[in-house]
Short mmCIF file of C-alpha atoms in Angstrom, two decimals:
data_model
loop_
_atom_site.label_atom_id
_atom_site.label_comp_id
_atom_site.label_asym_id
_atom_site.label_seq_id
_atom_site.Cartn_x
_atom_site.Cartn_y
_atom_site.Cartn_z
CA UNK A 1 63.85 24.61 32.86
CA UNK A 2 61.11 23.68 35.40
CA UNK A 3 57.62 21.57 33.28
CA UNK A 4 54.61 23.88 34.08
CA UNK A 5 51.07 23.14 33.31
CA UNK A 6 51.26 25.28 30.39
CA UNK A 7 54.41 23.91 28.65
CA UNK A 8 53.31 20.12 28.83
CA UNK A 9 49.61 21.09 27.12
CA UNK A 10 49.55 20.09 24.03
CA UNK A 11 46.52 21.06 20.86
CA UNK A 12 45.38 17.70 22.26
CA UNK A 13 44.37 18.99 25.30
CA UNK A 14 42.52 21.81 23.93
CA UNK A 15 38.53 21.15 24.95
CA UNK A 16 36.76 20.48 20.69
CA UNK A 17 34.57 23.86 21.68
CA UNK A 18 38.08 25.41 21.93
CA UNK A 19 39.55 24.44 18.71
CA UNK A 20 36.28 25.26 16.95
CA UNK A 21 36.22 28.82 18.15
CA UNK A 22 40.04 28.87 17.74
CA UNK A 23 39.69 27.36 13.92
CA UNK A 24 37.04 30.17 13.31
CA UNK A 25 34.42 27.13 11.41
CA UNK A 26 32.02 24.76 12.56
CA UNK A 27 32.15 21.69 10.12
CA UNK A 28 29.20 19.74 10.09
CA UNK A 29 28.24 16.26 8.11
CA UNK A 30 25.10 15.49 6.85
CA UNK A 31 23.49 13.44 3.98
CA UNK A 32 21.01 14.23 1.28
CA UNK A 33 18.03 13.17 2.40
CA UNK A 34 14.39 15.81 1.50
CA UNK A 35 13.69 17.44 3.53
CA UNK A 36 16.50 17.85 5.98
CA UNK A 37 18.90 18.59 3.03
CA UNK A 38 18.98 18.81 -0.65
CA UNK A 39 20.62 21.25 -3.70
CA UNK A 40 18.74 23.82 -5.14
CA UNK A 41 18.73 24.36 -8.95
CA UNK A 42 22.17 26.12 -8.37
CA UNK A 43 23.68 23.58 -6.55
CA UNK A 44 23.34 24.97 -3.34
CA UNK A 45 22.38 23.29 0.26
CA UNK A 46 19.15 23.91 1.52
CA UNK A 47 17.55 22.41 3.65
CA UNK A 48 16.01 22.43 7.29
CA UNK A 49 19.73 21.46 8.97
CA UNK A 50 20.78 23.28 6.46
CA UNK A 51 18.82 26.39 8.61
CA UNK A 52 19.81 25.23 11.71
CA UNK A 53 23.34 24.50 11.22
CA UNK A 54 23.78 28.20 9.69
CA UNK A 55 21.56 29.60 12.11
CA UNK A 56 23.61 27.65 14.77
CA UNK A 57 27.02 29.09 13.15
CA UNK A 58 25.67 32.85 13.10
CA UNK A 59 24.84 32.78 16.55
CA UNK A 60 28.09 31.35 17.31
CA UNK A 61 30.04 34.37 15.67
CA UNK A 62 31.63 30.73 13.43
CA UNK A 63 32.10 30.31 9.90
CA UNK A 64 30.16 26.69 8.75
CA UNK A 65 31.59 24.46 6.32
CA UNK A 66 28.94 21.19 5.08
CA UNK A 67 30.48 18.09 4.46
CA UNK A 68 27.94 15.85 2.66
CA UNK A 69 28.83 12.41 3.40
CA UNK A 70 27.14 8.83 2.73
CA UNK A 71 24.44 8.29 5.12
CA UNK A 72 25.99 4.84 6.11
CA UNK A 73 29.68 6.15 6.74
CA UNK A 74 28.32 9.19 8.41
CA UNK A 75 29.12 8.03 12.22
CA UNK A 76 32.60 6.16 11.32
CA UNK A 77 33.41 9.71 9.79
CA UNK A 78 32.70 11.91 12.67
CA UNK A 79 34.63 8.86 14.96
CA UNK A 80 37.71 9.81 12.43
CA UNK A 81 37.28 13.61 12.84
CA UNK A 82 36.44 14.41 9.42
CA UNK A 83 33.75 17.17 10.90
CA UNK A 84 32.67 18.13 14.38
CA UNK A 85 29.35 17.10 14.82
CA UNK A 86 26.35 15.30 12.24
CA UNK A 87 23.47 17.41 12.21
CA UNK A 88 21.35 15.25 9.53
CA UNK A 89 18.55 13.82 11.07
CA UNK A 90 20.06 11.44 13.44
CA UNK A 91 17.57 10.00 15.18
CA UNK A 92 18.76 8.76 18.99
CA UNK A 93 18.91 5.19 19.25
CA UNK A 94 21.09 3.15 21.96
CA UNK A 95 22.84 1.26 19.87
CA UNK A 96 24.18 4.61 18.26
CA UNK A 97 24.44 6.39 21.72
CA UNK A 98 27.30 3.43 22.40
CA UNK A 99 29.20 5.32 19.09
CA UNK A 100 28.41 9.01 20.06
CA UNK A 101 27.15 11.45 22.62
CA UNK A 102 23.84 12.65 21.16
CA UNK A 103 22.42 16.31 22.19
CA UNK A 104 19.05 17.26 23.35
CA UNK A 105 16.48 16.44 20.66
CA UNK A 106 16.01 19.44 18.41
CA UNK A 107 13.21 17.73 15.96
CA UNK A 108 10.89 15.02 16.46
CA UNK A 109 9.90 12.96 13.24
CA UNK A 110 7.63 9.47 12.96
CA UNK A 111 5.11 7.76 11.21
CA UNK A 112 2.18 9.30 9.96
CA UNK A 113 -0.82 8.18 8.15
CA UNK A 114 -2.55 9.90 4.80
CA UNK A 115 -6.49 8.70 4.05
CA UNK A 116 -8.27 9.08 0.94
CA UNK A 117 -10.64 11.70 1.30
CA UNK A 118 -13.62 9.41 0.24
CA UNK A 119 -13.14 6.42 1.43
CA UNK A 120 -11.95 7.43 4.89
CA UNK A 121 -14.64 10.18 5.42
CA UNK A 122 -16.02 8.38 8.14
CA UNK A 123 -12.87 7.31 10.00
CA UNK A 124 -11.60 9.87 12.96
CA UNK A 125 -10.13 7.38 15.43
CA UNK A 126 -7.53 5.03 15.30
CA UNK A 127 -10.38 2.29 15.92
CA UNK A 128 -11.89 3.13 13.04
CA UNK A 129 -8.71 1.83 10.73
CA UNK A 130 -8.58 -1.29 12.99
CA UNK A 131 -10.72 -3.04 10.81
CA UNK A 132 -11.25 -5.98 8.73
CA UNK A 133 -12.84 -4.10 6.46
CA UNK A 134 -9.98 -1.35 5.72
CA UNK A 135 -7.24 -1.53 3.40
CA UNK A 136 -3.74 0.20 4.12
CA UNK A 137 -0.57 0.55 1.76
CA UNK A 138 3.13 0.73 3.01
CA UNK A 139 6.60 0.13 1.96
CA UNK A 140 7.95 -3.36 2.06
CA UNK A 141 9.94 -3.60 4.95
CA UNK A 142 10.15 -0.71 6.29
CA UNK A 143 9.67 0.30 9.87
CA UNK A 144 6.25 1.57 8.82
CA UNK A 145 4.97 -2.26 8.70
CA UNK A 146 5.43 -2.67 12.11
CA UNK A 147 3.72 0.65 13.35
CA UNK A 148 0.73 -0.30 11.11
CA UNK A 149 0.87 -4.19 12.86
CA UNK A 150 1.02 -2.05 16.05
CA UNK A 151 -2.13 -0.06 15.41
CA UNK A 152 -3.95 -1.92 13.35
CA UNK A 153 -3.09 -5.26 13.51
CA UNK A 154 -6.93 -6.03 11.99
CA UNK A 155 -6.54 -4.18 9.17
CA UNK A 156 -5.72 -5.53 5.13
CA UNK A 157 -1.87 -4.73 4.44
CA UNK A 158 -0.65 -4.44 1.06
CA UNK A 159 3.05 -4.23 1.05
CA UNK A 160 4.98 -2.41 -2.26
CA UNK A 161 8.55 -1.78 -2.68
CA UNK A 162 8.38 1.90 -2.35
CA UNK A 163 6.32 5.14 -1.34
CA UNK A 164 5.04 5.98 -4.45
CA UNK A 165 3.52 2.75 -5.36
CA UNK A 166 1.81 2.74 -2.07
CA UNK A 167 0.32 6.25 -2.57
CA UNK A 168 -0.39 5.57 -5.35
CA UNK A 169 -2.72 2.73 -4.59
CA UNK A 170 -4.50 5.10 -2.09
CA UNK A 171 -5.05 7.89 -4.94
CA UNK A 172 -6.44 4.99 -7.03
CA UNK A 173 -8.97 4.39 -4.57
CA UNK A 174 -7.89 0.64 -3.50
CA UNK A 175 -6.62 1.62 -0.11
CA UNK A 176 -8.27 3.28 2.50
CA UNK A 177 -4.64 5.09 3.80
CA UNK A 178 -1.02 4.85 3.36
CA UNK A 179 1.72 4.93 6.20
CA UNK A 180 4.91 6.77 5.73
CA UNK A 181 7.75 8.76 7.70
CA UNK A 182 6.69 12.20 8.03
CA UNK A 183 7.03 14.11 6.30
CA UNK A 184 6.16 12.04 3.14
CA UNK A 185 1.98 11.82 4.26
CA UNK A 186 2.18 15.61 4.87
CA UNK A 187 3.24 16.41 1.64
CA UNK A 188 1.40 14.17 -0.45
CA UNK A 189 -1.52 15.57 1.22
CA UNK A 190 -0.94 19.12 0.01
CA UNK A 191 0.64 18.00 -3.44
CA UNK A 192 -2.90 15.68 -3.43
CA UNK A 193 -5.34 17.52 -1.66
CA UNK A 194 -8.11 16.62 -3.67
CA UNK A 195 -7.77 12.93 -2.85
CA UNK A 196 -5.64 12.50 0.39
CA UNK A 197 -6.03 14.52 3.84
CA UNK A 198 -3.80 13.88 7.18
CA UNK A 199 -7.38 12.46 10.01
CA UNK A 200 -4.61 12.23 12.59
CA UNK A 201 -2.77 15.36 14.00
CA UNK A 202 -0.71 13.42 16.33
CA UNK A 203 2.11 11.09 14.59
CA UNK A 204 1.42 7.09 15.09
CA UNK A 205 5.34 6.88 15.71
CA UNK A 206 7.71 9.82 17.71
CA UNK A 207 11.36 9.71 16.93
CA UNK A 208 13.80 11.97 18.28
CA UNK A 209 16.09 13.59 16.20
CA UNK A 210 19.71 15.40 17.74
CA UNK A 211 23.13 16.42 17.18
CA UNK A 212 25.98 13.78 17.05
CA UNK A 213 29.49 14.16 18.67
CA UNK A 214 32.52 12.01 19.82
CA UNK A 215 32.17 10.77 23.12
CA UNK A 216 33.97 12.98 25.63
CA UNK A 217 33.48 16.00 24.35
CA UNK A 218 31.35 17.66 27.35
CA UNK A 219 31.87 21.35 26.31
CA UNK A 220 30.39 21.36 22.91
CA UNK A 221 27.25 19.08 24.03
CA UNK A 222 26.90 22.14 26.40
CA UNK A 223 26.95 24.53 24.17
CA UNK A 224 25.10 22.62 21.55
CA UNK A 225 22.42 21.84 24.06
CA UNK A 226 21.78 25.29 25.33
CA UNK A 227 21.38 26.82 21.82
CA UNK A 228 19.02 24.01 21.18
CA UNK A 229 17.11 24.92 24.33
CA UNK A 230 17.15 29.01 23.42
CA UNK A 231 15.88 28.60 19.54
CA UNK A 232 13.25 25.83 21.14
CA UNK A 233 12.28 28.30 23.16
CA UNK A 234 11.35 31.52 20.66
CA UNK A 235 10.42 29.35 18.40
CA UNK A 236 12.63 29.58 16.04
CA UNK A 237 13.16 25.47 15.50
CA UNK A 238 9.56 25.05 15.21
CA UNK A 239 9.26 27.80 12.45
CA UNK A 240 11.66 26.03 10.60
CA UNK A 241 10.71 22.66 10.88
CA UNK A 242 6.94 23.36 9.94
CA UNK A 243 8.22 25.26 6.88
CA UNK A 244 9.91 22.13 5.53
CA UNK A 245 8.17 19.59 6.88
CA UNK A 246 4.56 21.00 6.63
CA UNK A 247 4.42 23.00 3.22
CA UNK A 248 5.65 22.49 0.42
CA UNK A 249 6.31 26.58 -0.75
CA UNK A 250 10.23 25.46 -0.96
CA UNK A 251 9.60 23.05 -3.67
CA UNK A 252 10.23 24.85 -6.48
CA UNK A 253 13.65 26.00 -5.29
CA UNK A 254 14.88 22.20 -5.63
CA UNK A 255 16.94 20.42 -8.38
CA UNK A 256 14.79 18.15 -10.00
CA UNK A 257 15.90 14.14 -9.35
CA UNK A 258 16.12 14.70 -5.09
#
């Protein structure tokens, strides 16, 4: 009998957009992390990729099935096909981009800075932190150092070994601001907003957030680009994003220990 095209293709051959559709379920990875994804009190993923990957599934006509997986094993387990694509705030970086074929950004996260109310009622520019005179908390080691160097390099820095201890110096009144990744200022403005206010509506720091699949797999980064493009376009992301990232009307909803 005469090969054809058709009798040497194999399920290898099929395009990953194919065998999605064909398997019915998108399988996506992610990591707890607030508020991209966390359990409810019943156990439950919620979450805002926890919106977009259903939303993402729904308009698909697909079935999605969440694979929590250890934020530091996440990439080697998409390489090993344990899921189709990460969608767990991925931020693009070139070193990762050598790993995996990233998407069009669908969120945009950075640094952001939270004031005390008092103390900073008179600072509204950037220049106005940039001073000998002003006092501003961060984490140890974190990337935030360095944006607050960046922006302030005349400014007092007193370095703690997490969030909460540098927030807490702010609410105390010993610090002028604190500098976080969004959207950790945002909400300890509203959970605080006697004592702390956001003075900055622009981030000090833009990261990119996107989609993660294996190299080679041109069909789905189509597909996965377009939808981001459509729901960018109504809205829809945005929506989403602002209602975890900018309010804190979720928090109740949230198993206690996240």
């Amino acid at each position: 009998m005469a090969l054809t095209m058709a009798s040497v293709s194999t399920a290898a051959d099929k395009s990953a957009l194919v065998e999605i559709k064909e398997r019915g379920t998108l399988r996506v990875g992610l990591s707890t992390f607030v508020p991209w994804a966390m359990r409810d009190k019943q156990g439950e993923l919620v979450g805002f990729e926890v919106d977009v990957a259903r939303r993402l599934a729904k308009d698909a006509g697909l079935k999605v099935e969440f694979i929590p997986t250890a934020w530091d094993g996440i990439i080697p387990a998409l390489l090993a096909g344990k899921f189709d694509v990460i969608i767990g705030g991925l931020s693009i970086t070139p070193e990762r981009n050598m790993s995996v074929l990233f998407t069009s950004p669908y969120a945009h996260s950075g640094v952001q800075l939270a004031a005390h109310k008092e103390l900073s009622a008179d600072k509204t520019t950037y220049e106005d932190y940039n001073k000998r005179s002003v006092t501003l908390a961060v984490r140890r080691g974190a990337f935030t150092v360095q944006t607050a160097k960046k922006y302030f390099p005349k400014a007092k820095l007193r370095q703690f070994d997490d969030e909460a201890q540098a927030f807490q110096e702010v609410l105390n009144g010993n610090a002028h601001a604190a500098l976080a990744s969004s959207p950790k200022p945002e909400h300890m403005a509203i959970q605080y907003s006697d004592k702390l206010y956001i003075p900055f509506e622009e981030r000090l720091s833009r990261g990119s957030e996107a989609f993660a699949i294996r190299h080679g797999e041109f069909d789905l980064l189509n597909f996965f680009n377009n939808w981001i493009l459509l729901r960018t376009e109504d809205g829809w992301l945005k929506e989403r994003h602002d209602y975890w990232f900018t309010t804190l009307d979720w928090e109740d909803q949230i198993a206690e220990g996240q």
